[in-house]
Structure formats: structure tokens, C-alpha cells
PDB file of C-alpha atoms in Angstrom:
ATOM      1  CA  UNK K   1      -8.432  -1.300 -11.825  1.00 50.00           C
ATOM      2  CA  UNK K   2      -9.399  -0.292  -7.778  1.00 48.00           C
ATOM      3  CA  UNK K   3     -12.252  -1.996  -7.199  1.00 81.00           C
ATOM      4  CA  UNK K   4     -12.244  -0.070  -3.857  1.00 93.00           C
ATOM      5  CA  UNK K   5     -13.684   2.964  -3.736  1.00 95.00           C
ATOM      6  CA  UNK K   6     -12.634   5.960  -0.808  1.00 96.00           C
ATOM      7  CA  UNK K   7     -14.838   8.753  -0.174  1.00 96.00           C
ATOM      8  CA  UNK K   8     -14.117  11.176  -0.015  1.00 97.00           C
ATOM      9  CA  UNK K   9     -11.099  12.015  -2.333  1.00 95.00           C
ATOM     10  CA  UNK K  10      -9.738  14.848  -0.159  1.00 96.00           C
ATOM     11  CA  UNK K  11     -10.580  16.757   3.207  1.00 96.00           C
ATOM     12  CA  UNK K  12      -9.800  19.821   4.611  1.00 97.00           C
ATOM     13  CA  UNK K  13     -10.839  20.505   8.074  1.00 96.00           C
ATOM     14  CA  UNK K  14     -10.264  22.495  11.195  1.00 97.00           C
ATOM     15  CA  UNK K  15      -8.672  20.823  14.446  1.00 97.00           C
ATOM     16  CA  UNK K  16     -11.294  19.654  16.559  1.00 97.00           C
ATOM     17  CA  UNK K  17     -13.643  18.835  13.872  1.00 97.00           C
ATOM     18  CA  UNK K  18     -15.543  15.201  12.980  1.00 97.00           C
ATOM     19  CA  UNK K  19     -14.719  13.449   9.603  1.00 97.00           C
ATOM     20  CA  UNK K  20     -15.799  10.116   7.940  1.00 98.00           C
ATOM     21  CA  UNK K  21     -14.250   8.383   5.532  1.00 98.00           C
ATOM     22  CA  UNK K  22     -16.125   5.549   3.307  1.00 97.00           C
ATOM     23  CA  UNK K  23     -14.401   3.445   1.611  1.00 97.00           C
ATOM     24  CA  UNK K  24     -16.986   0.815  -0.943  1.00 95.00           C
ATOM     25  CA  UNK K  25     -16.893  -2.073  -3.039  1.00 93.00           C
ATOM     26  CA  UNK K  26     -18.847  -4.301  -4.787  1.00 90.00           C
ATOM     27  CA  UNK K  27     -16.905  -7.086  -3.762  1.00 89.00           C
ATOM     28  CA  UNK K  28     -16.873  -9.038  -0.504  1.00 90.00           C
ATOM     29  CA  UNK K  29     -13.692  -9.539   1.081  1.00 90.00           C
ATOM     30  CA  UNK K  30     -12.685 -11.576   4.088  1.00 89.00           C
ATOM     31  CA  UNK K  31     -11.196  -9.096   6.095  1.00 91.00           C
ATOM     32  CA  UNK K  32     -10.345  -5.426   5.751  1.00 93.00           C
ATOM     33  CA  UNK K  33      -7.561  -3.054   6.596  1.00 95.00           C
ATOM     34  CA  UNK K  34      -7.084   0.658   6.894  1.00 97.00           C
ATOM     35  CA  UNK K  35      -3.642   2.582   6.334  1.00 97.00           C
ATOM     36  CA  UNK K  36      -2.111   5.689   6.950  1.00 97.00           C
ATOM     37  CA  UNK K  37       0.554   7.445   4.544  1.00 95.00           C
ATOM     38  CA  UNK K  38       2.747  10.324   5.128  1.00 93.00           C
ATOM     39  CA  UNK K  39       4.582  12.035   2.393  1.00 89.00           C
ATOM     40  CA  UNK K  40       7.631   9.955   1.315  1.00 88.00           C
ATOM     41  CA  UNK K  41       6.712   7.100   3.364  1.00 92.00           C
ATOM     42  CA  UNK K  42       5.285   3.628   2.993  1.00 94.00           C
ATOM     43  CA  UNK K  43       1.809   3.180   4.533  1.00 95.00           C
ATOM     44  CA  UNK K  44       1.500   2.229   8.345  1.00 95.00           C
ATOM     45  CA  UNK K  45      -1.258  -0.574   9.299  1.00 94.00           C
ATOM     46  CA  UNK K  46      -4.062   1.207  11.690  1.00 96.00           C
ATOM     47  CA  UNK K  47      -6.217  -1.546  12.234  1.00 95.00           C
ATOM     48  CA  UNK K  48      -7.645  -4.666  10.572  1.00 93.00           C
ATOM     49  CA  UNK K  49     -11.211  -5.876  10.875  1.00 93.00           C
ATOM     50  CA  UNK K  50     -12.500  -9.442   9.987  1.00 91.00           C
ATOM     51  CA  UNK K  51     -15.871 -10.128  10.951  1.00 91.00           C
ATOM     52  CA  UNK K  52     -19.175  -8.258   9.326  1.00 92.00           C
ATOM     53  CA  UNK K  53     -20.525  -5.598  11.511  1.00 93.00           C
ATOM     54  CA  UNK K  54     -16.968  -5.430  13.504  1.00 94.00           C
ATOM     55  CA  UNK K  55     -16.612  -2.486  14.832  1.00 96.00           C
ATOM     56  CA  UNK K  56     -12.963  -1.084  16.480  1.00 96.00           C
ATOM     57  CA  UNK K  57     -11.839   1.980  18.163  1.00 96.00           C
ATOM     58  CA  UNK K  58      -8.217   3.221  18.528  1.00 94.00           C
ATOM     59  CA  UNK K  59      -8.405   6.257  20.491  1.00 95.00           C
ATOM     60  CA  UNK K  60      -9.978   8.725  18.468  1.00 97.00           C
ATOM     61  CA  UNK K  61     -10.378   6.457  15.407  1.00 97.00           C
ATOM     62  CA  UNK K  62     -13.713   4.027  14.915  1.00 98.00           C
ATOM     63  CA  UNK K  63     -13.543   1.904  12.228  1.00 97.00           C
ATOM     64  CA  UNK K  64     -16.482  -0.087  11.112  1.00 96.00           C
ATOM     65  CA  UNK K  65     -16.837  -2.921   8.617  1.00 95.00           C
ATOM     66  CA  UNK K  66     -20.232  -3.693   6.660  1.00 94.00           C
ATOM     67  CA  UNK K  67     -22.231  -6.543   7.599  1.00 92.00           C
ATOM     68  CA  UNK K  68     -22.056  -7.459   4.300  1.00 91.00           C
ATOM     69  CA  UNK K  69     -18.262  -6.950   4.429  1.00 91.00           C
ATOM     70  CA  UNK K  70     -18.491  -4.785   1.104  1.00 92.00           C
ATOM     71  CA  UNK K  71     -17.960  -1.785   2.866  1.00 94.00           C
ATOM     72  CA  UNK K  72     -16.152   0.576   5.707  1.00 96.00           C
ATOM     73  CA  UNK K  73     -15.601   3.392   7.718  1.00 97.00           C
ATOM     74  CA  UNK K  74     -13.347   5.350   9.436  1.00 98.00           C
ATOM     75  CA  UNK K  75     -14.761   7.778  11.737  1.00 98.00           C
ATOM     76  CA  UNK K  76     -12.068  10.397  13.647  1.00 97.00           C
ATOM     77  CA  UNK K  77     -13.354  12.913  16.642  1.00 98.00           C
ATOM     78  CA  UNK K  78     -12.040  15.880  17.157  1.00 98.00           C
ATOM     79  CA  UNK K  79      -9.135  16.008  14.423  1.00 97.00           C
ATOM     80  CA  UNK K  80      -5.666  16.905  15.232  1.00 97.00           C
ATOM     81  CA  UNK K  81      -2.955  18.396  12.984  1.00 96.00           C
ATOM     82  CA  UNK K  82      -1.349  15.410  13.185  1.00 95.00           C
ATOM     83  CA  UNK K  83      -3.976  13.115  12.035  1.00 96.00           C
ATOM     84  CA  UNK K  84      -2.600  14.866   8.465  1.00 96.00           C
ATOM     85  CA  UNK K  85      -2.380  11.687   5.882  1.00 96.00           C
ATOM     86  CA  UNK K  86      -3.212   9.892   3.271  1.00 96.00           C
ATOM     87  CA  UNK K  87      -5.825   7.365   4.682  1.00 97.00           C
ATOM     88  CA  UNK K  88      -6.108   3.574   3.024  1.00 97.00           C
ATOM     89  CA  UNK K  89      -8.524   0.948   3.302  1.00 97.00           C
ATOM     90  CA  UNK K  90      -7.356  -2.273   1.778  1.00 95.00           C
ATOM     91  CA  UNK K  91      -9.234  -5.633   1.277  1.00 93.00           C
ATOM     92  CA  UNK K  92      -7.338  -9.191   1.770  1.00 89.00           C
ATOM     93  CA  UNK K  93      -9.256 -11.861   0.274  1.00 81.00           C
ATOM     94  CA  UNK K  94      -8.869 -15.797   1.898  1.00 74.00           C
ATOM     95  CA  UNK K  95      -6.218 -17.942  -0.335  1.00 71.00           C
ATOM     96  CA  UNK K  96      -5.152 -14.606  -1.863  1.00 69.00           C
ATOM     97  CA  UNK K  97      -1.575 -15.295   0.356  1.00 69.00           C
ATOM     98  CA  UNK K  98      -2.353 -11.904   1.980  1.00 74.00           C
ATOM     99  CA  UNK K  99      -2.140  -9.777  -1.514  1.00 85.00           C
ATOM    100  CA  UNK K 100      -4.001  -6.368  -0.698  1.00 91.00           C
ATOM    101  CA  UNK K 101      -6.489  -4.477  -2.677  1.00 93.00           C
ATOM    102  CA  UNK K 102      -6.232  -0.514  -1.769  1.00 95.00           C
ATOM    103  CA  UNK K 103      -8.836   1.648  -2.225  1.00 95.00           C
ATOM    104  CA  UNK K 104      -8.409   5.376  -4.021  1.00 94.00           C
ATOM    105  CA  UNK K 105      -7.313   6.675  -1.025  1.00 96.00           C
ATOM    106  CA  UNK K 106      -9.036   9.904   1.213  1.00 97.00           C
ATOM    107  CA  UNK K 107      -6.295  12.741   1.962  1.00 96.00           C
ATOM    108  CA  UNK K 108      -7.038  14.409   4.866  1.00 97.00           C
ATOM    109  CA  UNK K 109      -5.421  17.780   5.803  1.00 97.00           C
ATOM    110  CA  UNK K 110      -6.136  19.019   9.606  1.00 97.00           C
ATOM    111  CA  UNK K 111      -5.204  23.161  10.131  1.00 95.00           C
ATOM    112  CA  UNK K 112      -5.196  24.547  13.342  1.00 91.00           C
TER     113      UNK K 112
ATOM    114  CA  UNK H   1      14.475  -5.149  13.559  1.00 55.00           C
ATOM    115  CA  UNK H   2      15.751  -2.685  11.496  1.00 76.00           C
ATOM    116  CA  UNK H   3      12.023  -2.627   9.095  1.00 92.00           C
ATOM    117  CA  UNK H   4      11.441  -2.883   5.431  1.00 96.00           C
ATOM    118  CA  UNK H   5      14.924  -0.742   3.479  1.00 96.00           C
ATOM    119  CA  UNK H   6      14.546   0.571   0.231  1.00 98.00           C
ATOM    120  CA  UNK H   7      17.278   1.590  -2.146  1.00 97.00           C
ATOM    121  CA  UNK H   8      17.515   4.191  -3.778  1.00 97.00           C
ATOM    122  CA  UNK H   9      14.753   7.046  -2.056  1.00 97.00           C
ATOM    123  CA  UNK H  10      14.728   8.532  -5.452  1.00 97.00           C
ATOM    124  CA  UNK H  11      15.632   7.262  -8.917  1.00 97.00           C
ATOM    125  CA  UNK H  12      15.606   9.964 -11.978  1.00 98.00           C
ATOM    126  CA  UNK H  13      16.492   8.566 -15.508  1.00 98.00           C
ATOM    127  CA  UNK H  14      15.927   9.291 -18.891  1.00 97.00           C
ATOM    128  CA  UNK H  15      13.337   7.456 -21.123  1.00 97.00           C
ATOM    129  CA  UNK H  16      14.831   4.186 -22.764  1.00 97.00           C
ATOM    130  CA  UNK H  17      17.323   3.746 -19.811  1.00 98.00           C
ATOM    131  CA  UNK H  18      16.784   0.828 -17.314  1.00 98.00           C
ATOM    132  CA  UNK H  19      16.866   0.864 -13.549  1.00 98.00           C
ATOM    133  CA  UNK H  20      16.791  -1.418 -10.852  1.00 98.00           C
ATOM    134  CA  UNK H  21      15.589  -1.462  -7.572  1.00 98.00           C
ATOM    135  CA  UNK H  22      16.384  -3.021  -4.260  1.00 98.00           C
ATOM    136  CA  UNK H  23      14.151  -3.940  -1.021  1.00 98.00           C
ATOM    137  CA  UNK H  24      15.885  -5.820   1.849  1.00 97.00           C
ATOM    138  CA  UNK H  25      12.290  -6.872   3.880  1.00 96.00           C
ATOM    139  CA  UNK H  26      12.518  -7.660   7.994  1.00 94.00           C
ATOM    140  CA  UNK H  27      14.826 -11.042   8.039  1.00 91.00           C
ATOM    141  CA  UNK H  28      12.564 -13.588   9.088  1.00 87.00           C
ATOM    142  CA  UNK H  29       9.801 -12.770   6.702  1.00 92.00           C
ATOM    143  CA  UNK H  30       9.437 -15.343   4.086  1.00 92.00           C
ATOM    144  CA  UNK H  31       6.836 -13.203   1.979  1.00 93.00           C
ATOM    145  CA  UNK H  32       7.612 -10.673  -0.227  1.00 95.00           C
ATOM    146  CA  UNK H  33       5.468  -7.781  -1.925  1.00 96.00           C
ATOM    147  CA  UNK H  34       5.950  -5.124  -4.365  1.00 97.00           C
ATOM    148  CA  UNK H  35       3.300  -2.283  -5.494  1.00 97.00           C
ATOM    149  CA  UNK H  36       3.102   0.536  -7.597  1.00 97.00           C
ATOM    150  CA  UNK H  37       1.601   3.814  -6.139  1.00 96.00           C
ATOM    151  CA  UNK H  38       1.212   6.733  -8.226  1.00 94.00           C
ATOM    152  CA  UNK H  39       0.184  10.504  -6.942  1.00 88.00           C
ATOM    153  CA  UNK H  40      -2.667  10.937  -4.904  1.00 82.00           C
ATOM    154  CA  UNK H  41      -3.193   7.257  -5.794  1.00 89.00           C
ATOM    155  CA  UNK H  42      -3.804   3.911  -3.466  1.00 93.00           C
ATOM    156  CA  UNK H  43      -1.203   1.375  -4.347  1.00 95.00           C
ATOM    157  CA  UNK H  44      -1.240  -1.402  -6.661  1.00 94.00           C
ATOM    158  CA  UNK H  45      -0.418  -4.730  -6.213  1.00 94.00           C
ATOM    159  CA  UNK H  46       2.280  -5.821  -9.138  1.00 95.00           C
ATOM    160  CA  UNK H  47       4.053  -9.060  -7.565  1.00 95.00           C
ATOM    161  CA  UNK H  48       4.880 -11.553  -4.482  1.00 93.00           C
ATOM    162  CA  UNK H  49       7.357 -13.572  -3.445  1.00 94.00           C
ATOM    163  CA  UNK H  50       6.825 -16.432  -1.158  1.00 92.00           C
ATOM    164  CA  UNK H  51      10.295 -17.069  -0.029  1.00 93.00           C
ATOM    165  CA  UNK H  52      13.123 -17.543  -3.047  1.00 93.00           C
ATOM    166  CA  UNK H  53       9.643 -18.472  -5.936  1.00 93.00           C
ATOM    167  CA  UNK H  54       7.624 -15.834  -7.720  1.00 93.00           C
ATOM    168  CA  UNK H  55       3.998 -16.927  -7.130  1.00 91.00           C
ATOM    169  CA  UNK H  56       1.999 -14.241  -8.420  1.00 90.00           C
ATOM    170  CA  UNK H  57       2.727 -10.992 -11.236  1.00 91.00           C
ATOM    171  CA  UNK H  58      -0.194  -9.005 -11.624  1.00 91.00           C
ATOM    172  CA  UNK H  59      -1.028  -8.051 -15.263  1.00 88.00           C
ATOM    173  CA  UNK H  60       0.474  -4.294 -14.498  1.00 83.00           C
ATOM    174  CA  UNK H  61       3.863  -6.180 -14.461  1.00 86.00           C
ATOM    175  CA  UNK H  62       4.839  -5.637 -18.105  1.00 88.00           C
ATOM    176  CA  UNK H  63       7.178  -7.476 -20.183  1.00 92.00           C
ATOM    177  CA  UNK H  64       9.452  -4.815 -19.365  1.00 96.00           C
ATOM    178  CA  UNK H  65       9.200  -5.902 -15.825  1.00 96.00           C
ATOM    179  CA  UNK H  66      11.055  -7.993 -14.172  1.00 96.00           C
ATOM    180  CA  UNK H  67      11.517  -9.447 -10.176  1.00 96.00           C
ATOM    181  CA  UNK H  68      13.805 -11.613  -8.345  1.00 96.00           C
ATOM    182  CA  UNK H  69      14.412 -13.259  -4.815  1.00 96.00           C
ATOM    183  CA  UNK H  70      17.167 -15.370  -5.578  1.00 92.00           C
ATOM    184  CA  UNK H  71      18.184 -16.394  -1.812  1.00 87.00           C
ATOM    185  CA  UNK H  72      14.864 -15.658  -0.219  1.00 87.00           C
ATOM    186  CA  UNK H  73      15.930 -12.768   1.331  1.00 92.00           C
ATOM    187  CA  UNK H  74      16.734  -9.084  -0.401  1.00 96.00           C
ATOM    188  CA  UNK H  75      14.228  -8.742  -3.796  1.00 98.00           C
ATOM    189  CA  UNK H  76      15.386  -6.542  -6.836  1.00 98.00           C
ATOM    190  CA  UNK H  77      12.663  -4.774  -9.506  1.00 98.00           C
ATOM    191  CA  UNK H  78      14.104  -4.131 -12.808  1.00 97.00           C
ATOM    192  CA  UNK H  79      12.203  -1.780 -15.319  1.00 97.00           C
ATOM    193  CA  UNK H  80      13.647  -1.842 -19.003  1.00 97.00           C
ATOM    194  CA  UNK H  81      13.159   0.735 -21.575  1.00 97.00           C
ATOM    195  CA  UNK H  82      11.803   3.082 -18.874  1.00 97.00           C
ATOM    196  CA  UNK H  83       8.462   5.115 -20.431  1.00 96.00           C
ATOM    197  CA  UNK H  84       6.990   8.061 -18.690  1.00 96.00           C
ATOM    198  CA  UNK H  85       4.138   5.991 -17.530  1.00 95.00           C
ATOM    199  CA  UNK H  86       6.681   4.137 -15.418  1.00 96.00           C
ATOM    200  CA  UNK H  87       6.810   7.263 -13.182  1.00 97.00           C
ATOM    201  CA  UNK H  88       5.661   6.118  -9.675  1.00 96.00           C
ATOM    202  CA  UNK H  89       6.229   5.546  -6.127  1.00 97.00           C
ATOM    203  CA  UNK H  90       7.248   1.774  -6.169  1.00 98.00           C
ATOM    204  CA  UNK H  91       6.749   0.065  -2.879  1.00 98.00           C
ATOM    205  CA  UNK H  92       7.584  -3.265  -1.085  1.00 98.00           C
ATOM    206  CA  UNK H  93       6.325  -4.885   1.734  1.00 96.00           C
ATOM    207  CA  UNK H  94       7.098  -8.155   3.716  1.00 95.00           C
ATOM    208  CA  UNK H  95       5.290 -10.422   6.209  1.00 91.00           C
ATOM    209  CA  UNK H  96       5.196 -13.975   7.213  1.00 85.00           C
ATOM    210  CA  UNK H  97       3.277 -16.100   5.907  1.00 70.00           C
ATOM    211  CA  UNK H  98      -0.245 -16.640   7.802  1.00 68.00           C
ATOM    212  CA  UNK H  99      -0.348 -13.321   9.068  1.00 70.00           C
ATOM    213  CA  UNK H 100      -2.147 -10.146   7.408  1.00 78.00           C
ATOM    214  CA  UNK H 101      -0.180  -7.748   8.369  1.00 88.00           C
ATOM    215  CA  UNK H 102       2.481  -6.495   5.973  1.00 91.00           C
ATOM    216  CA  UNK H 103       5.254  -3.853   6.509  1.00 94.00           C
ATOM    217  CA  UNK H 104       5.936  -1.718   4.055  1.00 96.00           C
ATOM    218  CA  UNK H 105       8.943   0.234   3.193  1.00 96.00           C
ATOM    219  CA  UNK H 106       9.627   3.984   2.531  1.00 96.00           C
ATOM    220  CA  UNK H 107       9.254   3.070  -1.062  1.00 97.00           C
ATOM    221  CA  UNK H 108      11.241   4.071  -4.389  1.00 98.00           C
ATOM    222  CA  UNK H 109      10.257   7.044  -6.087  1.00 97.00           C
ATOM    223  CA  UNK H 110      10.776   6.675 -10.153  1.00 98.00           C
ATOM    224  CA  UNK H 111      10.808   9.954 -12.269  1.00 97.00           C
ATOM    225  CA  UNK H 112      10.935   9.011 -15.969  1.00 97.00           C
ATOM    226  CA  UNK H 113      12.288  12.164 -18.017  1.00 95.00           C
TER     227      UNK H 113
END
């Protein structure tokens, strides 16, 4: 069972565009993580955020974390073809020896 | 640093048949992980390794399932009796211990005919 929820499921978008992606749970976890997956590949870390209300950029990427640290989102501006992926968040809990909890997943598809 | 190696890409078989698969992780990485990912899907967590001991099997790893890390370094996944529902992307990842950031591999993809 996920008990991380990504919304939404899929995106299709136009280069240059906004998007954000939500990913929820109802569970608080101790620090949070957000992925990137290209077909036939394993996922590639993006960023990791630990403290409620963190917020992080990475270029065009803002990620935020809840103050509650229930909940996130990654923000992109102005979408490039190559931003194409499947997008995971991922929740690591403290004593949990760094086992992570993926969300649904949010794949986003960027034409030109 | 030659990254997390998976072997085989791709593994077809028949229903009934076993198959095994291997993950060499980065060499000084005492922690092991493997996950299950099907289509579309995030992936799920199904076991760790914390050097050559299995510490944790989630309850997704059947008795059909089985791990092993029996130097501490390469890790083989065996699935017995393969079923359809086996059919998924299985993944591993490695990092040391204390850190939170895990490298995954390219992954094995399973079809079960």
C-alpha cells in the first residue's frame, strides 16, 4: 500500500509552460525526497528536504515541504523537453535505516 | 565508481520457471536495497541488506522470494514458481549507512508469460 499520494497522475504540457506536482500523505515523515525516472532507468535523487516549511530551488525546480511535513511540492518554470520523466517523491522515516516510501508517481511529458 | 549494475536488463520466462537476479551496488556501500516497481507505478520497498545480514523483508516478499548478500558485497533475488503478478521492474539501490541518499540501478525488468 503507497501511503504517498502524487498529483497529478500524468501531465502533458507545452515547453515553456508552469507545472506543480503534489505529492500527500497522512503520515509525517522526517525528511522527504523527490526522484526523477527515465524509461529503462533507475530513479535519479533531485533533492532532499528535512525541515518543515523547507523550501529548495535547483534551477528551474522549487521544491517545498509542508510545515507539517505531510506534504510537498515540486514546482518547474518554464518546462523543457527534457524535463520529460517520471517524477518521485519519497518519504524516509528516522530509525527506518533509510528505507523509502515512494509516492504514485506524476509523469510528465514536455512537447515543443 | 562504476554505479549500481544490474544483471540481466531484461528477464522473460515462462510461468512456474524460477529466475534469479543479480545487483553488484557501488563497493564501499555497506547497505543494500531492493524494490519492486510496476508500470506507471512508484516503487516498492521489498528488502535491505545492511552489509552480509538481511534486516528487513517487507510483507510483498513472498515465500517464493528469496535474497542474499553472502560476502557483503554483490546481492542476488530469486523468484520461484514465477506467476504473472511477478511481472515488474525490480530495482536495487545501495548507500552507506547514515546517509539518505541511495543509488539506484537501471533495474531488472521481469516479464512472466
Amino acid at each position: 500500500t503507497q501511503l504517498l499520494e502524487q498529483s497529478p497522475q500524468f501531465l502533458s504540457i507545452q515547453e515553456g509552460e508552469n507545472l506543480t506536482v503534489y505529492c500527500n500523505s497522512s503520515s509525517v515523515f522526517s525528511s522527504l525526497q523527490w526522484y526523477r525516472q527515465e524509461p529503462g532507468e533507475g530513479p535519479v535523487l533531485l533533492v532532499t528536504v528535512v525541515t518543515g516549511g523547507e523550501v529548495k530551488k535547483l534551477k528551474r525546480l522549487t521544491f517545498q515541504f509542508g510545515d507539517a511535513r505531510k506534504d510537498s511540492s515540486l514546482h518547474i518554470t518554464a518546462a523543457q523537453p527534457g524535463d520529460t520523466g517520471l517524477y518521485l517523491c519519497a518519504g524516509i522515516n528516522t530509525g527506518t535505516a533509510s528505507k523509502l516510501t515512494f509516492g504514485t508517481g506524476t509523469r510528465l511529458q514536455v512537447t515543443l | 565508481d562504476t554505479g549500481v549494475s544490474q544483471d540481466p536488463r531484461h528477464k522473460i520466462t515462462k510461468r512456474g520457471q524460477n529466475v534469479t537476479f543479480r545487483c553488484d551496488p557501488i563497493s564501499e556501500h555497506n547497505r543494500l536495497y531492493w524494490y519492486r516497481q510496476t508500470l506507471g507505478q512508484g516503487p516498492e520497498f521489498l528488502t535491505y541488506f545492511q552489509n552480509e545480514a538481511q534486516l528487513e523483508k517487507s510483507r510483498l516478499l513472498s515465500d517464493r522470494f528469496s535474497a542474499e548478500r553472502p560476502k557483503g558485497s554483490f546481492s542476488t533475488l530469486e523468484i520461484q514458481r514465477t506467476e504473472q503478478g511477478d511481472s515488474a521492474m525490480y530495482l536495487c539501490a545501495s548507500n552507506t549507512g547514515g546517509r539518505n541518499i541511495q543509488y539506484f540501478g537501471a533495474g531488472t525488468r521481469l516479464s512472466v508469460l
